Coordinates of C-alpha atoms in Angstrom, one line a residue:
X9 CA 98.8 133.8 48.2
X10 CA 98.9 132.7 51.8
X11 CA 97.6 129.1 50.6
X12 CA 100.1 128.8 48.0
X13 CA 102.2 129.6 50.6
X14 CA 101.2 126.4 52.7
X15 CA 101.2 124.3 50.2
X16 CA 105.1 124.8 48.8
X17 CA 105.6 124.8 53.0
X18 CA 104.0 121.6 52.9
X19 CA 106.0 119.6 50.4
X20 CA 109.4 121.6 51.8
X21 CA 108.9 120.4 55.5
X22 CA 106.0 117.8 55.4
X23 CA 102.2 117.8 56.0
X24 CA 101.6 117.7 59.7
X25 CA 103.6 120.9 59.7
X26 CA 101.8 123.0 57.4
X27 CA 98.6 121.4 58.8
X28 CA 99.4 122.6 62.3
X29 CA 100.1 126.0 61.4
X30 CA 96.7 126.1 58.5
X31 CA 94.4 125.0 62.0
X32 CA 96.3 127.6 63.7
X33 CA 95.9 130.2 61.4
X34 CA 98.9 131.0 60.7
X35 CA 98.4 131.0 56.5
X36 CA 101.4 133.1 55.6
X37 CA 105.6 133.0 55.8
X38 CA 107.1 136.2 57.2
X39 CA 109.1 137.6 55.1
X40 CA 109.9 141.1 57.1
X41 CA 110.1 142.3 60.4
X42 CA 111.0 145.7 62.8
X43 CA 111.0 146.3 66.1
X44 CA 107.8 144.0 68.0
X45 CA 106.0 143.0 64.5
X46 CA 106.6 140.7 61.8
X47 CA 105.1 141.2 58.3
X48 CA 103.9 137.8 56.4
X49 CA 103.7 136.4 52.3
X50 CA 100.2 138.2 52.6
X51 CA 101.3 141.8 54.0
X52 CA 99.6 140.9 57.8
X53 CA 101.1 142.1 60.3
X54 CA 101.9 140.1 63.6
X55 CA 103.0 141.4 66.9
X56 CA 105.7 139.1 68.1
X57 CA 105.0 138.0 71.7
X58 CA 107.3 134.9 70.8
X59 CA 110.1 133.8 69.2
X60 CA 112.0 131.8 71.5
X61 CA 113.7 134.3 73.3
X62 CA 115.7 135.4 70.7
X63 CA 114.2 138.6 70.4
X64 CA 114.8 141.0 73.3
X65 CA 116.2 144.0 71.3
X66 CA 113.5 143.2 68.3
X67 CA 113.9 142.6 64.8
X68 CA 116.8 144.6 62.8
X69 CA 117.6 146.9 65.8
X70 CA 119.4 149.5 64.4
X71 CA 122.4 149.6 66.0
X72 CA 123.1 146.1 65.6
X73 CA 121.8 146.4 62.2
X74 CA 124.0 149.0 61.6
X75 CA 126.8 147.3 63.2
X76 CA 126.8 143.9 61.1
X77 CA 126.1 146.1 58.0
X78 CA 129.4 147.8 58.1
X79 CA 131.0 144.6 59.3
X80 CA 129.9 143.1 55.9
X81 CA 132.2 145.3 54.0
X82 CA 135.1 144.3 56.3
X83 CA 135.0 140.5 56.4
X84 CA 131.9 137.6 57.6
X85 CA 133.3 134.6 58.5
X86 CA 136.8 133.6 60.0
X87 CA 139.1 132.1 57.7
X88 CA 140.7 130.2 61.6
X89 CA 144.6 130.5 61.0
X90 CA 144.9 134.3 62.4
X91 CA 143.3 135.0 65.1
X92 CA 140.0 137.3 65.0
X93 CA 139.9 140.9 65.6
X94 CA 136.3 141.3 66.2
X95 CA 136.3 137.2 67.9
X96 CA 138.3 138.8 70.3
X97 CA 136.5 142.3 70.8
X98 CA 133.5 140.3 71.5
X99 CA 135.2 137.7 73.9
X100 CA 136.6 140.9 75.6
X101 CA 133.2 142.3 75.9
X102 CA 131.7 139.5 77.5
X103 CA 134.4 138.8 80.0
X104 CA 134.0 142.3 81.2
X105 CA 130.3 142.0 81.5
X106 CA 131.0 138.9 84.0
X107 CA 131.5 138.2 87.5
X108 CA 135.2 138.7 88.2
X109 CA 136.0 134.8 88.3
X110 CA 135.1 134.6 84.8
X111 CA 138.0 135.2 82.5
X112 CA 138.1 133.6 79.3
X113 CA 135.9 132.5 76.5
X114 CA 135.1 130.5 74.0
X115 CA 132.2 131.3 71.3
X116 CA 129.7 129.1 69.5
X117 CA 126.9 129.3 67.0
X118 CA 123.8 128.1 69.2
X119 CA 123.0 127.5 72.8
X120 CA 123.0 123.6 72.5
X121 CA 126.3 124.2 71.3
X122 CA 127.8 125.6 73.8
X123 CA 126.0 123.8 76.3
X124 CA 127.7 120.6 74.4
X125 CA 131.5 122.4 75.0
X126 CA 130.5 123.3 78.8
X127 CA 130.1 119.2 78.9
X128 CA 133.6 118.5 77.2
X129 CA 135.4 121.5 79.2
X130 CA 133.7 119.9 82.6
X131 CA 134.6 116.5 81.9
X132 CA 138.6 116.6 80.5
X133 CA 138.7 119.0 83.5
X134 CA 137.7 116.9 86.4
X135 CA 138.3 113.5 84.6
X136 CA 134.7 112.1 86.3
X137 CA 132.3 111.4 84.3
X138 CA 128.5 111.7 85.8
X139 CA 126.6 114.9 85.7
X140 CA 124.3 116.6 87.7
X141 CA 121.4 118.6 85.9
X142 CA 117.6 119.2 87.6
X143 CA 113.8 118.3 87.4
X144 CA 112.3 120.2 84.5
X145 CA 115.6 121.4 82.8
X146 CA 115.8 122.3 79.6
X147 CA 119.4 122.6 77.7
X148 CA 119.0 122.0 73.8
X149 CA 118.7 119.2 71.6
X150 CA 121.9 118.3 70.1
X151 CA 122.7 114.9 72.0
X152 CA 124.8 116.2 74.8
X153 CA 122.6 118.9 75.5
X154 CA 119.6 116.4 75.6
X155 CA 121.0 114.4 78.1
X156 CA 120.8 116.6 80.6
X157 CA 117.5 118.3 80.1
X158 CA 114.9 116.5 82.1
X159 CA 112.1 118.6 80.3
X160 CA 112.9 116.6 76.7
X161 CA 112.9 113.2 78.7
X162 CA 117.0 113.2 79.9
X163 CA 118.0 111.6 76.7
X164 CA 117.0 108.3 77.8
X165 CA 114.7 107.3 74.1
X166 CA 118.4 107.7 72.4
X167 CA 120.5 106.0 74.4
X168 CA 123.0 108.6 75.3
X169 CA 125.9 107.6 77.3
X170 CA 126.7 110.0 79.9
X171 CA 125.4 109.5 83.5
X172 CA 123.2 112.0 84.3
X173 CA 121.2 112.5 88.2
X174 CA 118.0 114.9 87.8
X175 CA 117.1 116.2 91.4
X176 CA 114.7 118.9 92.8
X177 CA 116.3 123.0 92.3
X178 CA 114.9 123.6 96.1
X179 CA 116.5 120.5 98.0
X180 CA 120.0 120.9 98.9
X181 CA 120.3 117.9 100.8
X182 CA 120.7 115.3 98.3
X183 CA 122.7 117.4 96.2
X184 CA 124.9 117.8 98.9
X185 CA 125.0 114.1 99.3
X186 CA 125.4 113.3 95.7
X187 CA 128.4 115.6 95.3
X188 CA 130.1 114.3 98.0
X189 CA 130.7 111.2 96.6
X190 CA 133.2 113.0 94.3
X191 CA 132.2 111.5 90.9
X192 CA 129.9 115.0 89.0
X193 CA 132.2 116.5 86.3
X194 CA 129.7 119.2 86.3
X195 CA 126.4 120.7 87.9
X196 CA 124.0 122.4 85.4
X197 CA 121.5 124.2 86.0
X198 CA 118.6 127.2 84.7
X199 CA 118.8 130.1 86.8
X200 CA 114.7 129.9 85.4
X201 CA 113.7 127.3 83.7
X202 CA 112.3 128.3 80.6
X203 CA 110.9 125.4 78.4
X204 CA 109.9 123.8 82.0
X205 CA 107.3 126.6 82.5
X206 CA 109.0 129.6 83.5
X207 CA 110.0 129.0 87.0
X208 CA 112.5 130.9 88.7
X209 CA 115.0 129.5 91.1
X210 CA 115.4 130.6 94.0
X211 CA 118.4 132.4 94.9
X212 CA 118.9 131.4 97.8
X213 CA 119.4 127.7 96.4
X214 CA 121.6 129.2 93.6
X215 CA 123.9 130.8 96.6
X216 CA 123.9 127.1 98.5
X217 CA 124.5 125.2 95.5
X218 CA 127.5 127.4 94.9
X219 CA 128.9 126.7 98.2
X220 CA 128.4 122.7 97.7
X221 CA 130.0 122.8 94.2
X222 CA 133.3 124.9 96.0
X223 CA 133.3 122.4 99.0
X224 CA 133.8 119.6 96.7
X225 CA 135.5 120.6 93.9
X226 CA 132.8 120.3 91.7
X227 CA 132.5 122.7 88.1
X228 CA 129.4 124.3 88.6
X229 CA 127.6 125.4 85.0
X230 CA 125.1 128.4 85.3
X231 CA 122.8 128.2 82.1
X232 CA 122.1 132.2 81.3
X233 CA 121.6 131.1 77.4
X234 CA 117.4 132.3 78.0
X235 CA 117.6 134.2 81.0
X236 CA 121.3 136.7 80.7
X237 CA 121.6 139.8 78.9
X238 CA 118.5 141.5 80.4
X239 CA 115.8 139.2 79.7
X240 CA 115.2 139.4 83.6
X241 CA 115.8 142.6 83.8
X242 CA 119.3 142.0 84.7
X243 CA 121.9 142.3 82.9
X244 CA 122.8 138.0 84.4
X245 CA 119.6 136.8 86.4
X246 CA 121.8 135.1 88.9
X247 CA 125.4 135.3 87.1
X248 CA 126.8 138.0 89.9
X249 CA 125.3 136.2 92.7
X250 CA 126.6 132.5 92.7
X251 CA 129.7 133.4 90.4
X252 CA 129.4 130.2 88.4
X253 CA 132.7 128.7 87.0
X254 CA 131.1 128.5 83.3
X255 CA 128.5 130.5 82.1
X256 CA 126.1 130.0 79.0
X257 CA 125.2 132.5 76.7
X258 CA 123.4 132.6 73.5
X259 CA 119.8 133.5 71.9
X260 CA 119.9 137.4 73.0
X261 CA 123.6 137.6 71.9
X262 CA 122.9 137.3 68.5
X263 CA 120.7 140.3 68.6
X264 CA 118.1 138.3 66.6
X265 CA 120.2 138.5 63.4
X266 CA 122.7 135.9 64.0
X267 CA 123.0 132.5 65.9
X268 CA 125.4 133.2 68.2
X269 CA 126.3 132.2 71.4
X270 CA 129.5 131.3 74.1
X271 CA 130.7 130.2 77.0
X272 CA 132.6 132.4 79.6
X273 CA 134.7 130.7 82.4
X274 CA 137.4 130.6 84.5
X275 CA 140.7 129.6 84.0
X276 CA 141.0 128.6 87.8
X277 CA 138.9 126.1 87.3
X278 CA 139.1 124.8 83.6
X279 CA 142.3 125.0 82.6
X280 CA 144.3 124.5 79.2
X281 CA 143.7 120.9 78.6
X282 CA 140.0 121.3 78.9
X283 CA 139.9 124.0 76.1
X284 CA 142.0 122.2 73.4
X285 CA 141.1 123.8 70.2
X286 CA 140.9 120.7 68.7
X287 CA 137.8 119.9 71.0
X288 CA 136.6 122.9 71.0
X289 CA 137.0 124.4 67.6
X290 CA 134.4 125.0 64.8
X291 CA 134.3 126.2 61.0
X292 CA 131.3 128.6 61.9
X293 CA 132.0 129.7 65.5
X294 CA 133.8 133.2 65.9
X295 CA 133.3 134.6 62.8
X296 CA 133.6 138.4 62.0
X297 CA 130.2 139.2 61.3
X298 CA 128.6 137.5 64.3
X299 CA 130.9 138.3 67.1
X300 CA 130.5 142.3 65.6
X301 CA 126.7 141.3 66.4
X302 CA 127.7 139.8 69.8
X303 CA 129.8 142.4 70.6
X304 CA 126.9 145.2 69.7
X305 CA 124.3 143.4 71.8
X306 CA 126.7 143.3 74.8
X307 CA 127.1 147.0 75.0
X308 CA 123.3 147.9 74.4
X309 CA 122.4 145.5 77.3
X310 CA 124.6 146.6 79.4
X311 CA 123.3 149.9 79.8
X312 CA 121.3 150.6 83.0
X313 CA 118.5 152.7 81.3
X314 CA 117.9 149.1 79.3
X315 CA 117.8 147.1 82.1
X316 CA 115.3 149.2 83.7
X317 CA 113.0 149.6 81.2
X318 CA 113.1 145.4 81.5
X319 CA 112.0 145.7 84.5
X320 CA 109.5 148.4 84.0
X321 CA 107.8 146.5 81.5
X322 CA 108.0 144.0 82.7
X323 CA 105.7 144.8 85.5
X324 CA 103.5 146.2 84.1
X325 CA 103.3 142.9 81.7
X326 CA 102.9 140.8 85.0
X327 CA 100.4 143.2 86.3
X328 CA 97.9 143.7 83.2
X329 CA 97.8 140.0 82.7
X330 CA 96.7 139.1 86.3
X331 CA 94.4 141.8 86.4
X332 CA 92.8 140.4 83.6
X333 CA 92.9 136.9 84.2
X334 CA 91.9 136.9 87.6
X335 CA 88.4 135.9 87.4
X336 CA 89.1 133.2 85.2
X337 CA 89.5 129.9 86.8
X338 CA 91.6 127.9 84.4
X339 CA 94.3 130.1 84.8
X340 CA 96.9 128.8 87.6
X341 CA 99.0 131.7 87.5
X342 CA 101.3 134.5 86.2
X343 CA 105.0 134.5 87.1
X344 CA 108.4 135.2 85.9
X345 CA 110.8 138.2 85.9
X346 CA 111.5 140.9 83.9
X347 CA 110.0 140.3 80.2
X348 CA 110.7 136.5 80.3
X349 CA 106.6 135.4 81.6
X350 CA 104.6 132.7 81.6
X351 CA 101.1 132.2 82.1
X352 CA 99.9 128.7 83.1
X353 CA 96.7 127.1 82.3
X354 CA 94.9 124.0 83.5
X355 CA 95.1 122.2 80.3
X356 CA 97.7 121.8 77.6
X357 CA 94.8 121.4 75.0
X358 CA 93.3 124.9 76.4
X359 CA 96.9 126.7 75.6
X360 CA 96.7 125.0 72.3
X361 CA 93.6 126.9 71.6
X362 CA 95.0 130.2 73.1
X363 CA 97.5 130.1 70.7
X364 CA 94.8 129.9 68.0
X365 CA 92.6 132.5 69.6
X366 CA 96.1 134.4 69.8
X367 CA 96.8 134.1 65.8
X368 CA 92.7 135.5 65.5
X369 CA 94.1 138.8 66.6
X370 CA 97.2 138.8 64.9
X371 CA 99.3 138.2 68.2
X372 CA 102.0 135.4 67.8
X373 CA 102.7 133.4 71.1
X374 CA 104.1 129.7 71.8
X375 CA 103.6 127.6 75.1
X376 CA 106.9 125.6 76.6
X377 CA 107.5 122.8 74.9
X378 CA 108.0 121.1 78.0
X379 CA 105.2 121.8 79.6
X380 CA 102.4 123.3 77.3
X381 CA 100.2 124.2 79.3
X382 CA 102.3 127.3 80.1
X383 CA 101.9 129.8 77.8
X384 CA 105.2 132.3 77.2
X385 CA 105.0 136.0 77.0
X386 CA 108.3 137.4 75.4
X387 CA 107.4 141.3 74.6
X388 CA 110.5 142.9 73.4
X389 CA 112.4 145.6 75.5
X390 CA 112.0 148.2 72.3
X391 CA 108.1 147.6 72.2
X392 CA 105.9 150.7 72.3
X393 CA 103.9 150.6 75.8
X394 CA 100.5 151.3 74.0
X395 CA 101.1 148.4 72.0
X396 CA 102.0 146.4 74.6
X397 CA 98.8 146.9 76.4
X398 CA 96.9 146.2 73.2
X399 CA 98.9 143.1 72.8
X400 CA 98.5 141.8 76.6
X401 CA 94.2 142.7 76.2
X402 CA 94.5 140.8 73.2
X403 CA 96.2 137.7 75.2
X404 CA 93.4 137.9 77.5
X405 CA 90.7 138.3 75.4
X406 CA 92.1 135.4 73.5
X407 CA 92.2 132.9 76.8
X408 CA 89.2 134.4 77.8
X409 CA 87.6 133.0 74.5
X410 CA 89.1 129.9 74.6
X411 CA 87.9 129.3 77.8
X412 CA 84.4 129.4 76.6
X413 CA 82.7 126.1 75.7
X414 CA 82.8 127.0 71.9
X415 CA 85.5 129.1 71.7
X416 CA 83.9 131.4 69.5
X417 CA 84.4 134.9 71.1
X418 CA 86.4 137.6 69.3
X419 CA 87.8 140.8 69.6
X420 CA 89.1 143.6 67.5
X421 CA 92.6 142.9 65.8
X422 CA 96.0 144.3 66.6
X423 CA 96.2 145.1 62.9
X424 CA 96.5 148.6 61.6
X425 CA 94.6 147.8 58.6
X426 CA 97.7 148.0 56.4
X427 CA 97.6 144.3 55.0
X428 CA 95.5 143.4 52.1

């Protein structure tokens, strides 16, 4: 079954995809999921280490499965000439769940989507047309979003038009210098960078950068679409402390049903002009169903007892996996915050083969696409603590093996035993 599998995979999406995933392992399509584990075409089960960072609450949390479920009997999408009931519930709950300079909103379907409005809002706001974005960023693929992640290459193998400067997140000096000159529309920036390799920013560079941005006029665009709604174990990793003039959410808001995602800003600083509806306006974007989802997820991760249970897992995460790695010498390090972690390696062709060892025991993990040879580890908040230790000995046992010569070791599976 799993082979068929590959093979219709195959001629749906090409070769060198289903290939990758056959050396991998990875034989089956999932076709269920709850909580941490997802359920594939052959009945294996997979604990979910992965995903993308969509999956904080899990899969089908109940209360937001419950909350799109009776949502479907009201209405899905928006049919745009009345305005949106639930649209504006969820715009409501975001602005409330801001710093106080924030206070209006504008919703999308992805994270590259909003990051693409940010760029329009920031341009027909300040009328310059240069950007400022930073070494290692990461900020989506559609073409605007491309252009200012350093991570992807800045754009530069399409052609795209927009200026954009890529400096150091720890130098304030020639940011500083390049502001002054009074041509950035807009300063983005990762409070961590995530597809860079999981490296937090400091804060206190966040908190200078602010200052810069206010001395010179200067939109500054605080990227939370990976890091905000308790990924950090915060409810914003940096949101309340440098009170950004736009802030970008996604991947957690969508409760990992729905893509959605949105931008939250102040009307201070962009004002009606820069959020024409005609620029800013999509079929997709604010529908029912998904802002009920957006909505739902704002609430849950918002309450404190979440947000420390983040953080307690978090730890304990961190902990387990330098305990066991520590005697193994091509492992750099562990680091990151709350239950966004990533584990770099020495070798990008060594994660490769974590991942595989990974797949052996039923775990499912990625490395950055940035930079692969860092490893993320995305437990969900709603994971069991037992079988989060058993998924973090498994990661170790899996780099441990790949770190052999042959790669050969093994070690029990996660599995229950409940697949055929």
């Amino acid at each position: 079954m799993s082979t068929g599998f590959l093979t219709r995979y195959a001629a749906a999406f090409g070769r060198s995809e289903a290939l990758m995933r056959r050396l991998s392992g990875l034989l089956g399509g999932e076709v269920a999921a709850e909580g941490a584990w997802i359920v594939d075409t052959s009945g294996r089960r997979w604990l979910d280490f992965g995903s993308f960072g969509l999956h904080l609450l899990g899969h089908r949390h109940p209360a937001v499965t419950a909350a799109a479920t009776k949502q479907l009997d009201l209405m899905g999408l928006s049919g745009k000439v009345l305005g949106n009931d639930a649209a504006t519930r969820c715009a409501e709950a975001l602005i409330n769940a801001t710093p106080a300079n924030l206070d209006r909103a504008v919703l999308a379907n992805t994270g590259a989507e909003a990051v693409d409005m940010a760029v329009k809002m920031v341009l027909l706001a300040t009328g310059r047309d240069e950007f400022l974005a930073f070494r290692r960023s990461y900020h989506g693929k559609t073409m605007g979003a491309l252009s200012l992640s350093d991570a992807a290459g800045g754009g530069d193998r399409f052609g795209l038009r927009n200026k954009v400067h890529f400096l150091e997140p720890d130098d304030i000096g020639p940011v500083r210098d390049l502001l002054a000159t009074g041509r950035i529309a807009g300063v983005f920036i990762e409070p961590v960078q995530g597809e860079g390799g999981i490296r937090p920013v400091a804060r206190e560079f966040l908190e200078q950068l602010r200052q810069v941005c206010t001395t010179t006029g200067t939109p500054l665009v605080l990227d939370e679409i990976q890091t905000g709604l308790g990924r950090c174990g915060r409810r914003w990793r940096s949101a309340d402390d440098c009170r950004p003039d736009l802030l970008l959410v996604g991947k957690t808001l969508g409760g990992g049903l729905l893509p959605v995602s949105a931008v939250v800003f102040s009307s201070a600083t962009i004002g009606a002009t820069a959020t024409d509806p005609v620029v800013l306006a999509s079929s997709f974007a604010g529908g029912a169903l998904a802002a009920t989802v957006g909505e739902t997820v704002v609430d849950l991760v918002c309450d404190e007892h979440l947000l420390d249970r983040v953080r307690d897992l978090g730890l304990t995460a961190r902990t387990r996996l330098a305990e066991g790695l520590a005697g193994n010498p091509r492992v750099r390090e562990v680091r990151g915050e709350g239950l966004m972690i990533g584990v770099e390696l020495d070798d990008p062709a060594l994660a490769g083969n974590v991942v595989i060892e990974a797949a052996r025991r039923n775990l499912l993990i990625s490395f950055c696409l940035s930079r692969p040879s860092v490893i993320r580890i995305y437990p969900p908040v709603v994971i069991d603590r037992a079988e989060l230790i058993d998924g973090l000995d498994a990661f170790v046992g899996a780099v441990n093996a790949a770190s052999l010569p042959a790669a050969a070791a093994t070690s029990p599976s996660l599995d229950r035993g409940d697949h055929a």
